[in-house]
C-alpha positions in Angstrom: 0.0 0.0 0.0 1.0 3.6 -0.6 -0.3 6.8 0.8 -0.5 10.0 -1.2 -1.5 13.6 -0.1 -4.0 14.6 -2.8 -5.3 18.0 -3.6 -8.7 18.9 -5.4 -9.2 21.7 -7.7 -10.6 23.8 -4.9 -7.4 23.4 -3.0 -8.5 20.9 -0.2 -5.7 18.6 0.7 -6.5 14.9 1.9 -4.7 11.6 2.3 -5.6 8.5 0.3 -4.1 5.0 0.2 -3.7 3.0 -2.9 -2.3 -0.5 -3.8 0.3 1.2 -6.0 1.1 4.3 -7.8 -0.4 2.7 -11.0 -3.6 2.1 -9.1 -3.8 5.7 -8.2 -3.2 6.7 -11.8 -5.9 4.3 -13.1 -8.5 5.5 -10.4 -7.8 9.1 -11.1 -8.1 8.6 -15.0 -11.4 6.7 -14.4 -12.6 9.7 -12.3 -13.0 7.4 -9.2 -11.2 9.7 -6.7 -13.1 12.7 -5.4 -12.5 15.2 -2.6 -14.2 14.1 0.6 -15.0 17.7 1.4 -16.3 19.1 -1.8 -16.6 16.0 -4.1 -14.4 17.6 -6.7 -12.9 15.0 -9.0 -10.1 17.4 -10.2 -7.4 15.6 -8.2 -3.7 15.8 -8.3 -0.9 14.8 -6.0 0.1 17.4 -3.4 3.6 18.0 -2.3 4.6 15.6 0.5 7.4 16.1 3.0 9.2 12.9 3.4 9.8 11.5 6.8 13.4 10.7 7.0 15.1 9.8 10.3 18.1 11.7 11.4 21.3 9.7 12.3 21.3 8.6 16.0 24.4 10.6 16.8 23.0 13.9 15.7 20.8 15.0 18.6 20.3 18.5 17.2 18.7 17.0 14.1 16.1 14.9 15.9 12.5 15.8 15.3 10.6 17.1 18.2 7.1 15.7 18.9 4.6 18.2 20.1 3.3 17.6 23.5 -0.2 16.4 23.7 -2.8 19.0 24.9 -3.9 18.8 28.5 -7.5 19.2 27.6 -9.1 16.3 25.7 -11.9 17.2 23.2 -15.3 17.4 24.7 -17.8 14.6 24.1 -19.9 17.0 22.0 -16.8 17.7 19.8 -16.1 14.0 19.4 -19.8 13.4 18.6 -19.8 16.2 16.0 -16.7 15.0 14.4 -18.0 11.3 14.1 -21.4 12.7 12.7 -19.4 14.6 10.1 -17.4 11.6 9.0 -20.6 9.5 8.9 -22.2 12.1 6.6 -19.1 12.0 4.4 -19.2 8.3 4.1 -22.9 8.3 3.3 -22.4 10.9 0.6 -19.6 8.9 -1.0 -21.6 5.7 -0.8 -24.4 7.4 -2.8 -22.2 6.9 -5.9 -21.3 3.5 -5.0 -23.3 0.2 -5.6 -23.9 -2.3 -2.8 -22.7 -5.7 -3.8 -22.9 -7.5 -0.4 -21.1 -10.7 0.0 -20.2 -10.5 -3.8 -17.6 -7.8 -3.0 -14.5 -9.9 -3.3 -15.5 -11.5 -6.7 -16.8 -8.2 -8.0 -13.6 -6.3 -7.0 -11.4 -9.1 -8.4 -13.3 -9.1 -11.7 -13.1 -5.2 -12.1 -9.3 -5.5 -11.3 -8.7 -8.3 -13.9 -10.7 -6.3 -16.5 -13.5 -8.9 -16.6 -16.1 -6.4 -15.4 -16.5 -2.6 -16.0 -14.8 -0.6 -13.2 -17.2 1.2 -10.9 -17.4 2.2 -7.3 -18.7 -0.7 -5.1 -19.1 -1.5 -1.4 -19.9 -4.7 0.3 -18.7 -7.3 2.7 -15.4 -9.2 2.9 -13.6 -11.2 5.6 -10.3 -9.8 6.8 -8.5 -12.8 5.0 -10.2 -12.0 1.7 -9.5 -8.3 2.0 -5.7 -9.0 2.7 -5.6 -11.4 -0.3 -7.2 -8.7 -2.7 -4.6 -6.2 -1.4 -1.8 -8.6 -2.0 -3.1 -9.2 -5.6 -3.0 -5.3 -6.1 -6.7 -4.8 -6.1 -7.5 -1.3 -4.7 -9.8 -1.6 -1.7 -10.2 0.3 1.5 -12.2 -0.3 4.5 -15.1 2.0 5.5 -14.8 3.7 8.9 -18.5 3.1 9.8 -20.6 0.0 9.4 -23.1 0.0 6.4 -26.6 -1.4 6.7 -27.3 -3.6 3.8 -30.2 -2.2 1.8 -32.3 -5.3 2.1 -32.4 -5.0 6.0 -33.4 -1.3 6.1 -37.0 -0.4 7.2 
């Protein structure tokens, strides 16, 4: 897996993980990457600062880690942040098709060119997800559970 800092046409910078640089290029060319804040699909790589460790004998070169704040976020702030993330996920899934337990087969078929590439979401075991990632299939876990459409009221 590789992580890139990406920037949309409106200047929002966000982080995304890909199986490879080629997977990023393919998804970008297919218009499958969008800004999580504004949904702009004009995406490019943002400048990233490499994290290179200093030699152990150069104490003046060691990076300093900022001290944690003494005040933890309030429960209301945590709740608001989680609600915002849930809304972003729900908005992203509006353009994605639920495939349920067929996720692994569907993702693999798209990766192999046996099915048209499209955004999908569904269910996979951890072992199946690892196997897909090892095969170079671009997948990512969703931060919040998804209720299958057939079980909604």
